[in-house]
CSV table of C-alpha atoms in Angstrom, one decimal:
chain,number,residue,atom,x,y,z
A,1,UNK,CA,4.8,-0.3,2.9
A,2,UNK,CA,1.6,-1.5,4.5
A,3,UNK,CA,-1.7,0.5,4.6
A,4,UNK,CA,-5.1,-0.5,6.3
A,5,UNK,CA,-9.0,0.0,5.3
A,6,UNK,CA,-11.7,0.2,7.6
A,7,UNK,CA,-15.0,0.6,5.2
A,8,UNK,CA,-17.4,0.5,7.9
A,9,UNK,CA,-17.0,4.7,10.0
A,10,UNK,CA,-19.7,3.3,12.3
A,11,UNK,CA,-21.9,0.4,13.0
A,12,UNK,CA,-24.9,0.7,14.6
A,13,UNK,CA,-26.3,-2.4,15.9
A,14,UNK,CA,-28.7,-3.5,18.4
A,15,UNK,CA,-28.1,-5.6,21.8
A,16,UNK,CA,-27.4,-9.0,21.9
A,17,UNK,CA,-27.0,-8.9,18.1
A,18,UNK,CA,-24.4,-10.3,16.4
A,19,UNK,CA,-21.9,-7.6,14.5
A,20,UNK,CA,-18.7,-8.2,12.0
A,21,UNK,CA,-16.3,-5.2,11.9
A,22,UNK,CA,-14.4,-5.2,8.6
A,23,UNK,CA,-10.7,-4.8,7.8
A,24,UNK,CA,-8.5,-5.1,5.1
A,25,UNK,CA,-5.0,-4.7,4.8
A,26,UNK,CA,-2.3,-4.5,2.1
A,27,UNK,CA,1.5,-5.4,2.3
A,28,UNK,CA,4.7,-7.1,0.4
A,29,UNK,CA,5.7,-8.6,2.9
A,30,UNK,CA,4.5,-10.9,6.1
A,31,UNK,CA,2.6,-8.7,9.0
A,32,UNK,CA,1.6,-9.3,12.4
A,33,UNK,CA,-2.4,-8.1,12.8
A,34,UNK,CA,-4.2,-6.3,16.0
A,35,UNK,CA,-7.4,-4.9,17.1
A,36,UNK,CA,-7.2,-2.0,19.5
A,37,UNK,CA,-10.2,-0.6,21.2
A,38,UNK,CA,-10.6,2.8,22.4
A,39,UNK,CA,-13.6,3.7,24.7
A,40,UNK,CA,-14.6,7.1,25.1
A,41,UNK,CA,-12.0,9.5,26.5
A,42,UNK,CA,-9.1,6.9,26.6
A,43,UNK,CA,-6.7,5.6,25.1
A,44,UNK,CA,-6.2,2.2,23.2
A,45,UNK,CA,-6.2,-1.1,24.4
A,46,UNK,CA,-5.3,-4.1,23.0
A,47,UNK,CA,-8.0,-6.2,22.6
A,48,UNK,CA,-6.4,-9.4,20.2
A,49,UNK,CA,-3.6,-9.7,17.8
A,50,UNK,CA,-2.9,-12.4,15.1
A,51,UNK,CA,1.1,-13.2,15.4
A,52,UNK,CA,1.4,-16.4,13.5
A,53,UNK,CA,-0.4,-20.3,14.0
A,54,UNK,CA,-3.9,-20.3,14.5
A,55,UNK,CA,-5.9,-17.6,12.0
A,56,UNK,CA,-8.7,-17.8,14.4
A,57,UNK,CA,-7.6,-15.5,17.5
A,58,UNK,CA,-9.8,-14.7,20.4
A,59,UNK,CA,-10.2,-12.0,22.9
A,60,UNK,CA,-11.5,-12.6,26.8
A,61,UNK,CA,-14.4,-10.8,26.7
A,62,UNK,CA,-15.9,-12.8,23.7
A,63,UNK,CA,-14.8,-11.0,20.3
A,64,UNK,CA,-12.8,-13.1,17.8
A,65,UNK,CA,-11.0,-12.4,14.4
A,66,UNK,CA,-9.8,-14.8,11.6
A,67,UNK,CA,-6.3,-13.7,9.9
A,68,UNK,CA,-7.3,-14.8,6.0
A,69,UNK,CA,-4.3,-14.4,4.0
A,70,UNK,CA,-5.7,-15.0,0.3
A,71,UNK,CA,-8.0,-12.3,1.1
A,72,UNK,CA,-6.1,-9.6,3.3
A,73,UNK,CA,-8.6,-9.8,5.4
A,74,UNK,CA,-8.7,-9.9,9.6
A,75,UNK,CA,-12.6,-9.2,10.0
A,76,UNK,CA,-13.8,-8.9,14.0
A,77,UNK,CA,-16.7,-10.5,15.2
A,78,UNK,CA,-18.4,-10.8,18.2
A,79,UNK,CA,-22.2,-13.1,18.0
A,80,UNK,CA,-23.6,-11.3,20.6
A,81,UNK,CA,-23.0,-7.5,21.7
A,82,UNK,CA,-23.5,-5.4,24.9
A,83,UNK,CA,-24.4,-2.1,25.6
A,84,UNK,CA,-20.6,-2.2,26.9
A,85,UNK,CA,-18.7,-2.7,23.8
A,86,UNK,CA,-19.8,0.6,22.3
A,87,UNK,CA,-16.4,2.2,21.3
A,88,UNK,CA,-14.6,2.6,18.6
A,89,UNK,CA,-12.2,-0.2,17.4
A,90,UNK,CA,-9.1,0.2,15.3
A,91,UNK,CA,-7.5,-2.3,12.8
A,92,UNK,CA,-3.6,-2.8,13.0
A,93,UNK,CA,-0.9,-4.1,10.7
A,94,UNK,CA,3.3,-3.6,11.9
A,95,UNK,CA,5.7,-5.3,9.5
A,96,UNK,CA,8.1,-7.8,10.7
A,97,UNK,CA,11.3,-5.1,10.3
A,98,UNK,CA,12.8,-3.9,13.9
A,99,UNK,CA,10.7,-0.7,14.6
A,100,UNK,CA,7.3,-2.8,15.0
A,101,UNK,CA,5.4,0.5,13.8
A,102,UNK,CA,1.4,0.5,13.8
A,103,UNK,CA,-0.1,1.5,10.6
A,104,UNK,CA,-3.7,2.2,11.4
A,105,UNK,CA,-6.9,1.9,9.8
A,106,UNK,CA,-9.1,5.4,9.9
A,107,UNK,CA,-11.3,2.8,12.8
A,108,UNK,CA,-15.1,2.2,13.0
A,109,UNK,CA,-17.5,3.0,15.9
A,110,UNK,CA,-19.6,0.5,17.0
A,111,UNK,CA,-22.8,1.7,18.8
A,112,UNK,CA,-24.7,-0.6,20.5
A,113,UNK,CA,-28.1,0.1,21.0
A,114,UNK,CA,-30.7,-1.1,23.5
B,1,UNK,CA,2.9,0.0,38.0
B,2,UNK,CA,1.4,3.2,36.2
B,3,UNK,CA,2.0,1.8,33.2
B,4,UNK,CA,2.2,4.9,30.0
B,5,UNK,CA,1.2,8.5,31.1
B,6,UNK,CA,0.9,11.1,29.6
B,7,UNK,CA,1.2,14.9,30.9
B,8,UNK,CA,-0.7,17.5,30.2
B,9,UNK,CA,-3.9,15.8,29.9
B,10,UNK,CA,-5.3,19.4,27.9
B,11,UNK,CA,-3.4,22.4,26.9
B,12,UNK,CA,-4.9,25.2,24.4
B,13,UNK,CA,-1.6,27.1,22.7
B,14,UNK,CA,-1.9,30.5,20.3
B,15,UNK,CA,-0.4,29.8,16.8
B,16,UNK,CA,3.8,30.2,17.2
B,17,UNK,CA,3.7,29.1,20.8
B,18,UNK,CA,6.0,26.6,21.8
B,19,UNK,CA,5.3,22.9,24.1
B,20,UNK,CA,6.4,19.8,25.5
B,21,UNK,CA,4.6,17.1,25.8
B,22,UNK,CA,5.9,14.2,28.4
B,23,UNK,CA,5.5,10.4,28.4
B,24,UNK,CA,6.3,8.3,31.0
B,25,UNK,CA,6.7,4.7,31.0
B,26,UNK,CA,7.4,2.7,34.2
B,27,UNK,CA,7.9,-1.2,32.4
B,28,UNK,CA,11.5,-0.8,31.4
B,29,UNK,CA,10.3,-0.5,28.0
B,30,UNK,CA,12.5,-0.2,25.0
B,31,UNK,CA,10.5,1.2,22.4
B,32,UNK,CA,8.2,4.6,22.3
B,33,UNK,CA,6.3,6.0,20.0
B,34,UNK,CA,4.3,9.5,19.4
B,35,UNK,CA,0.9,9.0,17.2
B,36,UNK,CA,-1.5,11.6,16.5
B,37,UNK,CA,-5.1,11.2,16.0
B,38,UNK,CA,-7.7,13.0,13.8
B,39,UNK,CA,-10.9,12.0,12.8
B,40,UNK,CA,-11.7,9.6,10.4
B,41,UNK,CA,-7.8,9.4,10.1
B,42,UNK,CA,-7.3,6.8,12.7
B,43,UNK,CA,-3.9,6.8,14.0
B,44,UNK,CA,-0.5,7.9,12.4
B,45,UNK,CA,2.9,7.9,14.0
B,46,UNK,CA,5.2,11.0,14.3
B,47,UNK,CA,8.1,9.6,15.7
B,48,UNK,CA,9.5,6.8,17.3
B,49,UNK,CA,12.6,5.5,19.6
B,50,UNK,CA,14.1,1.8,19.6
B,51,UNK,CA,15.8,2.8,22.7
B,52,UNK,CA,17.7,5.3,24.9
B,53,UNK,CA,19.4,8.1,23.2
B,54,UNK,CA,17.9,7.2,19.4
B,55,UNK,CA,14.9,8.8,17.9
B,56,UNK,CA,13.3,8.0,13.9
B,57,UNK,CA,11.0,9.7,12.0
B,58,UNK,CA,7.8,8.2,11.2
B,59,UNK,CA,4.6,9.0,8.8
B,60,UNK,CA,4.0,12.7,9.8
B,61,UNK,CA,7.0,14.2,12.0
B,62,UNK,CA,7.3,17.7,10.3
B,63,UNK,CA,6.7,20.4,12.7
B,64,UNK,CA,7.9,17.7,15.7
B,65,UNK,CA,11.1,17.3,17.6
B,66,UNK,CA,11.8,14.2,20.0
B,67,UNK,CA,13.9,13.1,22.5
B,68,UNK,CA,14.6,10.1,24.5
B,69,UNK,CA,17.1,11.2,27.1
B,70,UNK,CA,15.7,8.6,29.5
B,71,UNK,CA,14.7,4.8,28.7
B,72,UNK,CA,11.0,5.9,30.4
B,73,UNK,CA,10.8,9.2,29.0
B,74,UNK,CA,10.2,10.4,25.4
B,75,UNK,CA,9.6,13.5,24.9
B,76,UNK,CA,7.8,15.4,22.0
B,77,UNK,CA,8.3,19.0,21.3
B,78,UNK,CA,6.1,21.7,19.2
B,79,UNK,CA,9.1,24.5,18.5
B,80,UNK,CA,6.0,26.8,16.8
B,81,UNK,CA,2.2,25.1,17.2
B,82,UNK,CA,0.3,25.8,14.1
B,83,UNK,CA,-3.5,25.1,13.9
B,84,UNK,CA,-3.4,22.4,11.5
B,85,UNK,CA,-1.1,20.5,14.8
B,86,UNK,CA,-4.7,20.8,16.7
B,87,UNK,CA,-4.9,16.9,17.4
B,88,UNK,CA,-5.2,14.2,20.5
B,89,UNK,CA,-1.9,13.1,20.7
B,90,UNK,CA,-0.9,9.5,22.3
B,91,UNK,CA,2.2,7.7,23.7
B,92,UNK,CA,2.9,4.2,23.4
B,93,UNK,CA,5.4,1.6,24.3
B,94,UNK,CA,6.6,-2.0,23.7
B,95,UNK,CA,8.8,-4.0,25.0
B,96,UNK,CA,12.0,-5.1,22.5
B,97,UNK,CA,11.9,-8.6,22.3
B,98,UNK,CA,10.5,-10.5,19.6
B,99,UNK,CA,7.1,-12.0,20.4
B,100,UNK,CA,6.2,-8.9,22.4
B,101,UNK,CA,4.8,-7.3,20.0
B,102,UNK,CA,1.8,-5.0,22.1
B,103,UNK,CA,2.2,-1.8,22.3
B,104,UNK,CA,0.8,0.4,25.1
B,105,UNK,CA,-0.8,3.9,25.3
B,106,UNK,CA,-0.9,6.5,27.8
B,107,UNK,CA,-4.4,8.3,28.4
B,108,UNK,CA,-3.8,10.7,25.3
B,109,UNK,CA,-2.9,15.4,26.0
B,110,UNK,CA,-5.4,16.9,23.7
B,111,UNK,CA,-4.2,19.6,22.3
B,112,UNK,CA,-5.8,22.8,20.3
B,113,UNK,CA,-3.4,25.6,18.4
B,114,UNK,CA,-5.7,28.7,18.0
C-alpha cells in the first residue's frame, strides 16, 4: 500500500518569490509520482509527473519537481510565483499494478500574494 | 472533444434519498474512476472500472454502487444519501496503455445530504 504526506495545508507567499511545496510518499514497491493542480471551482489538472529517467521533471508554465528516492521525497518548486498560480496543488503516488489508482496527499494551498 | 463531464454540477438530497451521478468521457478511454473529496482529506477513490462491463472497489466505496454499461459512461449511485456522503465528488479517466499514465477529471457534482 502507498500513502502520501503533504505537511504544508497552505503556503502563503508573496509575488515573484520563490516557493517549495513539500511531499512525501511511502511504498514497497516502485511508484510513478504526479502533481495535480486544482484552481478554484474546478477540477484537477495535471501539471507534471515523474514516470522513470530523469528525477528532475518540469512543467510548461515553470514549476519543476525532483523524484528523490533515498528520501521519498518529490518536493515542487517554482523560483518565481504569480498571482496566477494561487490554487491548491495535490501530491500523487499510483503503483505500478494494473488499476493505476491515485493515492492522494490531503494537498496544500498556495496563496500568492501581491 | 469535451473531454470528462460530469452531470449534475450541484444537487442538495434529504438523508435516505436516492441519486445518480453521470460521467461522461468522449477519449475512448478505458479506465474510470469515482474520487471524493473532503477537506484537508485530499482525494480518495470510491470505485473504479478497467473497462466495459467491470467495476472494483477502491478506498471508501460503502454506501456506493457503480456501473460501467458503456466504455464513456460510469456511473455512480447513492441507493440512501446519508449526511456523512455530503462531499464534491470527481470523475476521472485514463487511457489503458502503459506509459499513459494521466488521468483526467470532469469539473466535479457537489453534493450535500441534509
Amino acid at each position: 500500500a502507498q500513502s502520501v504526506t503533504q505537511l504544508d495545508s497552505q503556503v502563503p507567499v508573496f509575488e515573484e518569490a520563490p516557493v517549495e511545496l513539500r511531499c512525501n510518499y511511502s511504498s514497497s514497491v516502485s511508484v510513478y509520482l504526479f502533481w495535480y493542480v486544482q484552481y478554484p471551482n474546478q477540477g484537477l489538472q495535471l501539471l507534471l509527473k515523474y514516470l522513470s529517467g530523469s528525477t528532475l521533471v518540469e512543467s510548461i508554465n515553470g514549476f519543476e519537481a525532483e523524484f528523490n528516492k533515498s528520501q521519498t521525497s518529490f518536493h515542487l518548486r517554482k523560483p518565481s510565483v504569480h498571482i496566477s498560480d494561487t490554487a491548491e496543488y495535490f501530491c500523487a503516488v499510483s503503483g505500478m499494478d494494473s488499476s493505476y489508482k491515485l493515492i492522494f496527499g490531503s494537498g496544500t494551498r498556495l496563496l500568492v500574494r501581491p | 472533444n469535451a473531454g470528462v463531464t460530469q452531470t449534475p454540477k450541484f444537487r442538495v438530497l434529504k438523508t435516505g434519498q436516492s441519486m445518480t451521478l453521470l460521467c461522461a468521457q468522449d477519449m475512448n478511454h478505458e479506465y474510470m474512476y469515482w474520487y471524493r473529496q473532503d477537506p484537508g482529506m485530499g482525494l480518495r477513490l470510491i470505485h473504479y472500472s478497467v473497462g466495459e462491463g467491470t467495476t472494483a472497489k477502491g478506498e471508501v466505496p460503502d454506501g456506493y454502487n457503480v456501473s460501467r454499461l458503456k466504455k464513456q459512461n460510469f456511473l455512480l449511485g447513492l441507493e440512501s444519501a446519508a449526511p456523512s456522503q455530503t462531499s464534491v465528488y470527481f470523475c476521472a479517466s485514463r487511457r489503458g496503455d502503459s506509459g499513459q499514465e494521466t488521468q483526467y477529471f470532469g469539473p466535479g457534482t457537489r453534493l450535500l445530504v441534509l
